[in-house]
Coordinates of C-alpha atoms and ligand atoms in Angstrom, one line a residue:
M6 CA 67.1 18.4 114.2
L7 CA 65.0 21.1 115.7
R8 CA 61.7 21.3 113.8
A9 CA 59.8 24.4 112.6
H10 CA 56.8 25.4 114.6
T11 CA 53.4 24.3 113.3
S12 CA 50.0 24.7 114.9
D13 CA 50.2 21.0 116.0
H14 CA 53.9 20.7 116.8
A15 CA 56.5 22.6 118.7
D16 CA 60.0 21.5 119.9
V17 CA 59.0 22.5 123.4
V18 CA 55.5 22.8 124.7
I19 CA 55.1 24.7 127.9
I20 CA 51.8 24.3 129.8
G21 CA 51.0 27.4 131.7
A22 CA 51.7 31.1 131.0
G23 CA 52.5 32.2 134.5
I24 CA 55.7 34.0 135.1
A25 CA 57.7 30.7 135.4
G26 CA 56.5 29.4 132.0
L27 CA 56.9 32.8 130.3
S28 CA 60.4 33.3 131.6
A29 CA 61.4 29.8 130.5
A30 CA 59.9 30.5 127.0
H31 CA 62.0 33.6 126.7
Q32 CA 65.2 31.9 127.4
L33 CA 64.4 29.0 125.1
I34 CA 63.4 31.2 122.2
S35 CA 66.4 33.4 122.6
A36 CA 68.5 30.3 122.2
G37 CA 66.7 29.5 118.9
V38 CA 64.3 26.8 120.2
D39 CA 60.8 26.7 118.9
V40 CA 58.3 27.0 121.7
S41 CA 54.5 27.0 122.2
V42 CA 53.0 28.1 125.5
L43 CA 49.5 26.8 126.2
E44 CA 47.5 28.7 128.7
A45 CA 44.0 27.7 129.9
A46 CA 43.0 31.2 131.0
A47 CA 42.0 34.1 128.7
H48 CA 45.2 36.0 129.6
P49 CA 48.8 35.1 130.4
G50 CA 50.1 35.9 133.9
G51 CA 48.6 33.2 136.2
R52 CA 48.4 34.3 139.8
M53 CA 49.9 37.7 138.9
A54 CA 46.5 39.1 137.7
T55 CA 45.2 42.7 137.9
D56 CA 41.6 43.7 137.3
D57 CA 40.5 47.1 135.9
V58 CA 37.6 48.4 137.9
D59 CA 36.3 52.0 137.3
G60 CA 39.9 53.2 136.5
F61 CA 41.5 51.4 139.5
R62 CA 44.1 48.7 138.9
L63 CA 43.3 46.0 141.4
D64 CA 45.7 43.2 142.1
R65 CA 44.2 39.8 142.9
L66 CA 47.3 39.2 144.9
G67 CA 49.3 41.8 146.9
P68 CA 52.8 40.7 146.1
L69 CA 55.5 42.4 148.2
L70 CA 58.6 42.3 146.1
S71 CA 62.1 43.3 147.2
S72 CA 64.0 45.6 144.8
A73 CA 67.1 43.5 145.8
C74 CA 65.7 40.5 144.0
P75 CA 68.2 39.9 141.2
E76 CA 65.7 38.1 138.9
L77 CA 63.6 41.3 138.6
G78 CA 66.6 42.9 136.8
S79 CA 68.1 40.0 135.1
T80 CA 65.2 38.0 133.6
P81 CA 65.1 38.6 129.8
G82 CA 61.9 40.5 128.8
L83 CA 61.7 42.5 132.0
D84 CA 63.9 45.4 130.9
G85 CA 60.9 47.8 130.9
L86 CA 59.7 46.8 134.4
V87 CA 59.0 49.9 136.6
L88 CA 59.0 49.2 140.3
R89 CA 57.3 51.5 142.8
D90 CA 59.0 51.5 146.2
F91 CA 57.3 51.7 149.6
A92 CA 58.8 54.3 151.9
P93 CA 61.7 52.8 154.0
G94 CA 60.8 50.8 157.1
V95 CA 57.4 49.6 158.0
L96 CA 54.7 51.0 160.3
V97 CA 53.8 48.5 163.0
H98 CA 50.5 48.9 164.8
S99 CA 50.4 47.7 168.4
E100 CA 48.5 48.7 171.5
G101 CA 46.6 51.3 169.6
R102 CA 49.6 53.2 168.2
Q103 CA 51.7 53.1 165.1
Y104 CA 55.5 52.7 165.3
L105 CA 58.1 53.1 162.5
A106 CA 60.5 50.2 162.5
G107 CA 63.1 48.4 160.4
D108 CA 64.4 51.3 158.4
V109 CA 67.6 49.7 157.4
R110 CA 69.3 52.5 155.5
S111 CA 71.4 52.7 158.7
A112 CA 71.3 51.9 162.4
R113 CA 71.3 55.6 162.9
G114 CA 68.4 56.0 160.6
A115 CA 66.4 53.6 162.7
L116 CA 67.3 55.6 165.8
R117 CA 66.3 58.9 164.2
A118 CA 63.0 57.4 163.1
V119 CA 62.1 56.4 166.6
R120 CA 63.2 59.7 168.1
S121 CA 61.0 61.6 165.7
R122 CA 57.9 60.0 167.1
P123 CA 56.8 60.2 170.7
S124 CA 57.3 56.8 172.5
A125 CA 54.6 55.3 174.6
P126 CA 55.7 54.4 178.2
H127 CA 55.9 50.7 177.2
A128 CA 56.5 51.0 173.5
P129 CA 56.0 47.5 172.1
L130 CA 59.0 47.8 169.9
G131 CA 61.3 48.9 172.7
G132 CA 63.2 52.1 172.9
A133 CA 65.8 53.7 170.7
I134 CA 68.6 51.4 171.8
E135 CA 66.5 48.3 170.8
Q136 CA 65.7 49.9 167.5
A137 CA 69.4 50.7 166.9
R138 CA 70.2 47.0 167.6
L139 CA 67.6 46.0 165.1
G140 CA 69.0 48.3 162.5
A141 CA 72.5 46.9 163.1
W142 CA 71.2 43.3 163.0
L143 CA 69.4 43.9 159.7
A144 CA 72.5 45.6 158.2
R145 CA 74.6 42.5 159.2
L146 CA 72.0 40.2 157.6
A147 CA 72.0 42.3 154.4
G148 CA 75.8 41.6 154.1
A149 CA 75.6 37.9 154.9
P150 CA 76.3 35.7 151.9
E151 CA 73.4 33.5 150.8
S152 CA 75.5 30.4 151.1
R153 CA 76.1 31.1 154.8
I154 CA 72.3 31.4 155.5
A155 CA 71.6 28.3 153.4
A156 CA 74.1 26.3 155.5
R157 CA 72.2 27.1 158.8
P158 CA 70.1 24.3 160.4
D159 CA 66.5 24.4 159.2
G160 CA 63.5 24.5 161.5
A161 CA 60.2 26.3 161.7
A162 CA 60.7 30.1 161.5
L163 CA 58.6 30.8 164.6
D164 CA 60.8 28.5 166.7
A165 CA 64.1 30.0 165.3
L166 CA 63.2 33.7 165.9
P167 CA 64.0 33.7 169.7
A168 CA 67.6 32.5 168.8
R169 CA 68.3 35.5 166.6
G170 CA 69.7 37.5 169.4
L171 CA 67.1 40.3 169.4
P172 CA 64.9 41.4 172.3
P173 CA 61.6 39.5 172.5
R174 CA 59.7 42.8 172.0
V175 CA 61.5 43.4 168.7
V176 CA 60.8 39.8 167.6
D177 CA 57.1 40.0 168.4
G178 CA 56.7 43.7 167.4
F179 CA 58.6 43.6 164.2
L180 CA 60.1 40.4 162.9
R181 CA 57.1 38.2 163.4
P182 CA 54.5 40.5 161.6
L183 CA 57.0 41.4 158.9
L184 CA 57.9 37.7 158.1
S185 CA 54.2 36.7 158.2
A186 CA 53.6 39.4 155.5
L187 CA 56.6 38.4 153.4
L188 CA 55.9 34.7 153.5
A189 CA 52.0 34.9 153.5
D190 CA 52.3 32.6 156.5
P191 CA 50.6 33.8 159.7
G192 CA 51.8 30.8 161.8
L193 CA 55.4 31.1 160.6
T194 CA 55.6 27.3 159.9
T195 CA 57.9 28.2 157.0
S196 CA 61.5 26.9 156.9
S197 CA 63.7 29.2 159.0
R198 CA 66.4 29.3 156.3
T199 CA 63.8 30.5 153.8
A200 CA 62.6 33.1 156.3
D201 CA 66.1 34.4 156.9
L202 CA 66.6 34.7 153.1
A203 CA 63.4 36.7 152.8
L204 CA 64.5 39.0 155.6
R205 CA 67.9 39.4 153.9
D206 CA 66.1 40.5 150.7
Y207 CA 64.1 43.0 152.8
A208 CA 67.3 44.3 154.4
R209 CA 69.2 44.6 151.1
G210 CA 66.5 46.5 149.2
R211 CA 63.2 48.3 149.4
L212 CA 59.8 46.7 149.4
C213 CA 58.2 47.4 146.1
V214 CA 55.4 46.6 143.7
P215 CA 55.2 46.6 139.9
S216 CA 53.9 49.9 138.5
G217 CA 50.4 49.6 137.2
G218 CA 49.6 46.3 139.0
S219 CA 51.3 42.9 139.3
A220 CA 50.0 41.9 135.8
T221 CA 52.4 44.3 134.3
L222 CA 55.2 41.8 135.0
P223 CA 53.9 38.8 133.0
G224 CA 52.4 41.3 130.5
L225 CA 56.0 42.5 129.7
L226 CA 57.2 38.9 129.4
A227 CA 54.4 37.9 127.1
A228 CA 54.6 41.0 124.9
A229 CA 58.3 40.4 124.3
L230 CA 57.7 36.9 122.9
P231 CA 57.2 36.3 119.1
P232 CA 53.5 36.7 118.2
G233 CA 51.6 33.4 118.4
T234 CA 53.9 31.8 121.0
V235 CA 51.4 32.1 123.8
R236 CA 48.0 30.5 123.0
T237 CA 45.4 31.4 125.6
G238 CA 42.1 29.6 126.2
V239 CA 43.8 26.3 125.6
H240 CA 43.3 23.9 128.5
V241 CA 45.6 20.9 128.6
T242 CA 43.8 17.8 129.9
A243 CA 46.6 15.2 129.5
A244 CA 50.3 15.3 128.8
D245 CA 53.3 13.1 128.1
I246 CA 56.8 13.7 126.8
T247 CA 55.8 13.7 123.1
S248 CA 52.3 15.2 123.1
V249 CA 49.7 17.0 125.0
R250 CA 45.9 16.7 124.7
T251 CA 43.8 19.8 124.9
K252 CA 40.1 20.4 125.6
E253 CA 39.6 22.7 122.7
H254 CA 42.3 22.0 120.0
G255 CA 43.0 18.3 119.9
E256 CA 46.5 17.0 120.2
L257 CA 49.8 18.9 119.9
G258 CA 53.1 17.0 119.4
C259 CA 56.4 18.1 121.0
R260 CA 59.9 17.0 121.6
S261 CA 60.1 18.2 125.2
L262 CA 57.3 19.1 127.7
L263 CA 57.6 21.7 130.4
L264 CA 54.9 21.7 133.0
A265 CA 54.7 25.3 134.3
T266 CA 51.3 25.2 136.0
G267 CA 50.7 25.7 139.8
A268 CA 51.5 22.8 142.0
G269 CA 47.9 21.4 142.1
A270 CA 47.4 21.4 138.3
A271 CA 50.9 19.9 137.8
A272 CA 50.0 16.9 140.1
E273 CA 46.8 16.4 138.2
L274 CA 48.6 16.2 134.9
L275 CA 51.5 14.2 136.3
P276 CA 50.3 11.9 139.1
G277 CA 53.2 11.3 141.4
L278 CA 54.2 14.9 141.7
R279 CA 53.9 16.0 145.3
T280 CA 51.1 18.5 146.1
P281 CA 52.2 20.8 148.9
A282 CA 49.9 22.4 151.5
F283 CA 49.0 26.0 150.6
H284 CA 48.6 29.2 152.5
P285 CA 45.3 30.9 151.6
V286 CA 45.3 34.6 151.0
T287 CA 42.5 37.2 150.6
V288 CA 43.2 40.7 149.1
L289 CA 40.7 43.5 149.6
H290 CA 40.6 46.9 147.9
H291 CA 38.8 50.0 149.3
T292 CA 38.5 53.5 148.2
T293 CA 37.7 56.6 150.4
A294 CA 37.7 60.3 150.0
Q295 CA 40.8 61.1 152.1
A296 CA 43.9 59.0 152.4
P297 CA 44.9 58.0 155.9
P298 CA 48.2 59.7 156.8
T299 CA 50.6 56.7 156.5
G300 CA 52.1 57.9 153.3
A301 CA 53.7 55.1 151.1
R302 CA 54.4 52.8 154.1
L303 CA 53.3 49.3 154.7
L304 CA 51.3 49.0 157.9
L305 CA 51.5 45.7 159.8
D306 CA 49.4 44.5 162.7
A307 CA 51.7 43.2 165.5
D308 CA 48.8 42.3 167.8
R309 CA 46.8 40.1 165.5
S310 CA 43.8 41.9 166.7
G311 CA 41.8 41.3 163.6
P312 CA 41.9 39.6 160.2
V313 CA 44.2 42.1 158.4
A314 CA 47.9 41.2 158.4
H315 CA 49.1 44.1 156.4
T316 CA 47.6 47.1 154.5
A317 CA 48.8 50.2 152.6
V318 CA 47.5 53.2 150.9
M319 CA 48.5 51.8 147.5
S320 CA 47.7 54.9 145.6
E321 CA 50.6 56.6 147.5
V322 CA 53.0 53.8 146.7
D323 CA 51.9 53.5 143.0
P324 CA 49.7 56.4 141.9
S325 CA 49.0 54.7 138.6
R326 CA 46.7 52.2 140.4
A327 CA 44.0 54.8 141.1
P328 CA 42.3 57.4 138.9
H329 CA 43.8 60.9 139.5
G330 CA 42.9 62.2 142.9
R331 CA 41.3 59.0 144.1
V332 CA 42.6 56.8 147.0
L333 CA 43.2 53.1 146.9
I334 CA 43.8 51.1 150.1
T335 CA 44.9 47.5 149.6
S336 CA 44.7 45.1 152.5
T337 CA 45.7 41.4 152.9
V338 CA 44.1 38.7 155.1
L339 CA 46.3 35.7 155.6
G340 CA 44.8 32.3 156.4
P341 CA 41.2 31.3 156.1
P342 CA 39.1 34.5 155.9
P343 CA 36.4 35.2 158.6
P344 CA 32.7 34.6 157.5
D345 CA 31.9 38.3 158.0
L346 CA 34.9 39.4 155.9
D347 CA 33.8 42.9 154.9
D348 CA 32.6 44.0 158.4
A349 CA 35.6 42.4 160.2
V350 CA 38.1 43.9 157.8
R351 CA 36.5 47.3 157.9
A352 CA 36.5 47.4 161.8
H353 CA 40.1 46.2 161.9
L354 CA 41.2 48.9 159.3
A355 CA 39.5 51.5 161.4
A356 CA 41.7 50.5 164.4
L357 CA 44.9 50.2 162.3
Y358 CA 44.5 53.5 160.6
G359 CA 42.8 55.2 163.5
T360 CA 40.0 56.6 161.4
P361 CA 36.4 55.7 160.8
T362 CA 35.9 53.4 157.8
D363 CA 32.1 53.1 157.6
D364 CA 32.0 55.1 154.4
W365 CA 34.9 53.3 152.7
E366 CA 33.8 51.6 149.5
L367 CA 34.8 48.1 148.9
L368 CA 36.0 47.8 145.3
A369 CA 36.9 44.2 145.2
A370 CA 37.9 41.2 147.4
H371 CA 39.7 38.2 145.9
H372 CA 40.3 35.0 147.8
D373 CA 42.8 32.3 146.6
P374 CA 42.8 29.1 148.7
E375 CA 46.0 27.9 146.9
A376 CA 47.8 31.3 146.8
V377 CA 51.2 30.3 148.1
P378 CA 52.6 26.8 148.4
A379 CA 53.8 26.1 152.0
M380 CA 57.5 25.8 152.6
P381 CA 57.9 23.7 155.8
P382 CA 61.4 22.7 156.9
P383 CA 63.5 21.2 155.5
H384 CA 62.8 23.2 152.4
D385 CA 64.8 22.7 149.3
P386 CA 64.6 25.9 147.2
R387 CA 66.2 24.2 144.2
R388 CA 63.9 21.2 143.8
P389 CA 64.8 19.3 140.5
V390 CA 63.1 20.7 137.4
R391 CA 64.3 17.9 135.1
L392 CA 62.2 14.8 135.8
L393 CA 63.8 12.9 132.9
A394 CA 65.1 13.8 129.4
G395 CA 62.2 15.5 127.7
L396 CA 60.0 16.1 130.8
Y397 CA 60.5 19.1 133.0
V398 CA 58.5 21.0 135.6
C399 CA 58.9 24.5 136.9
G400 CA 56.9 27.0 139.0
D401 CA 57.1 28.5 142.5
H402 CA 56.5 25.0 144.0
R403 CA 59.9 23.9 142.7
D404 CA 61.8 26.8 144.3
T405 CA 60.6 29.4 146.8
S406 CA 56.9 30.3 146.7
T407 CA 57.5 33.8 145.4
V408 CA 57.7 35.8 142.3
Q409 CA 61.5 35.5 142.5
G410 CA 61.3 31.7 143.0
A411 CA 58.9 31.2 140.0
L412 CA 61.2 33.3 137.7
R413 CA 64.3 31.4 138.9
S414 CA 62.6 28.0 138.4
G415 CA 61.8 29.0 134.8
T416 CA 65.4 29.8 134.2
R417 CA 66.6 26.5 135.7
A418 CA 64.1 24.5 133.6
A419 CA 65.2 26.4 130.4
S420 CA 68.8 25.6 131.2
A421 CA 68.0 21.9 131.7
I422 CA 66.1 21.7 128.4
L423 CA 68.8 23.5 126.4
A424 CA 71.4 21.1 127.9
D425 CA 69.4 18.0 126.9
L426 CA 68.7 19.4 123.4
G427 CA 72.4 20.2 123.0
V428 CA 71.7 23.9 122.4
R429 CA 74.0 26.5 123.8
R430 CA 72.7 29.8 125.2
P431 CA 73.5 32.7 123.0
Q432 CA 76.4 34.9 124.2
A433 CA 76.4 38.6 124.2
D434 CA 78.6 38.6 121.0
G435 CA 75.9 36.5 119.1
T436 CA 77.8 33.2 119.3
G437 CA 76.4 30.1 120.9
L438 CA 73.2 29.8 118.7
P439 CA 71.6 26.4 118.2
T440 CA 74.2 23.8 117.3
A441 CA 72.7 20.5 117.2
A442 CA 70.2 17.9 118.2
Ligands
LIG527 C1 47.1 36.2 146.9 C2 48.6 36.0 146.6 C3 49.6 36.7 147.3 C4 50.9 36.5 147.0 N1 51.9 37.3 147.6 C5 53.2 37.2 147.2 C6 54.2 38.1 147.7 O1 53.9 38.9 148.6 N2 55.5 38.0 147.2 C7 55.8 37.1 146.3 O2 57.0 37.1 145.8 N3 54.9 36.2 145.8 C8 53.6 36.2 146.2 N4 52.7 35.3 145.7 C9 53.1 34.2 144.9 C10 53.4 34.5 143.4 O3 52.3 35.3 142.9 C11 53.6 33.2 142.7 O4 54.7 32.5 143.4 C12 53.9 33.3 141.2 O5 53.0 34.2 140.6 C13 53.7 31.9 140.7 O6 54.0 31.9 139.3 P1 54.0 30.5 138.5 O7 54.3 30.8 137.1 O8 54.8 29.5 139.2 O9 52.5 29.9 138.6 P2 51.1 30.5 138.2 O10 51.1 32.0 138.2 O11 50.0 29.8 139.0 O12 50.9 30.1 136.6 C14 50.5 28.8 136.2 C15 49.6 29.0 134.9 O13 49.3 27.7 134.5 C16 48.0 27.8 133.9 N5 47.4 26.4 133.9 C17 47.1 25.6 135.0 N6 46.6 24.4 134.5 C18 46.6 24.5 133.2 C19 46.2 23.5 132.2 N7 45.8 22.3 132.5 N8 46.3 23.9 130.9 C20 46.8 25.1 130.5 N9 47.2 26.0 131.5 C21 47.1 25.7 132.8 C22 47.3 28.7 134.9 O14 46.1 29.2 134.3 C23 48.3 29.7 135.2 O15 48.2 30.8 134.2 C24 51.3 35.5 146.0 C25 50.3 34.8 145.4 C26 49.0 35.0 145.7 C27 47.9 34.3 144.9

């Protein structure tokens, strides 16, 4: 029998109210299972956090999502999610100039984009023909089934790039900086299959961000849960299948336990779980009087001439992140940050945008040493979420280290729990509600 929820018992206790735990909670509750989500922090959302500073909405992370990611549309609770698209293609900065590349609306679009800008004698991205080849290559990748990419041999992304059939200038001037940004991995040690799938998502959709900041996404998930489901400020110190111990509220009994913390905290609670290496990420936000003229495009540094991997005038992409008439520039440093972070970033941004930055005001800088779990080859994007009946684990470290992977791992964990509890998922016609257990 499924039991009713009390303050000291729930059928399923979920530790962690990041997007993985919240999406699992949704799917369990909509199947009639009683769930309690325990979150150590004061707010749900985990790594998808946004701070309010003087009317600016400042993401602690700078997630680059793809509008092609099916989970953004299909995860229950996310119906109200508004995504703000970057302009098509990316601007690549190399040898002192900006180039538009990778507009995959069509190969002809890529060609036009290049013709509309003067080409340097030795344009690092190559000429119009190379751009057209890139457009056609991305269009082919967009149409490739996921199963075909998943069946490719796996190696480090950096080693696999030369075999992709594109001119070295396009690989170095476009693919490498774009993939580094998408994977938060400056050395491209990530599995080549995972990298190909990330590029496929890029080619199939538009780069985008949640309107109002990345916290909007978990905020929607949390708000759509029954009141009292998420208990914040509750830090779990020990856990087993039938109970969890908390720092603040004693013990809580359960029938099943879902560990939905990040990889490090999961391994602390459940010794034996593998802790991956991590890619550190630092995100900086500046404001200035006049927006640099890049519009709503992502600007990548192909030359690695400073600490910034990518940057954008975020108030052009998502005007709701800045007070009316104000400018917000969000920049990302991948890997360990330099000791003189503010000065080094400011100088690099001056070169990238081609404008003085001395009077830019730094609004915030946030460093996360465990931002993104590394995904070296061979990477299994469907690591088991069921450890044994009654004990489950989800989060980006069980899938791909992305928003998409975290949501998908939550769905997989919810399915495993429902199967073990003998509960069928509700169907659209209302059948399939709890049957047993
Ligand atoms: C700087 C940065 C940049 C990123 N860039 C991108 C990107 O461009 N694209 C992309 O798709 N993804 C990106 N990501 C990754 C993405 O944000 C994560 O994959 C995703 O948010 C992970 O969600 P999660 O639910 O698995 O884990 P988390 O968000 O880490 O949630 C885990 C939750 O568990 C809670 N918790 C931990 N221990 C306990 C405990 N003992 N008791 C109670 N609660 C506990 C934590 O407080 C947290 O709320 C980035 C992440 C960072 C930090």
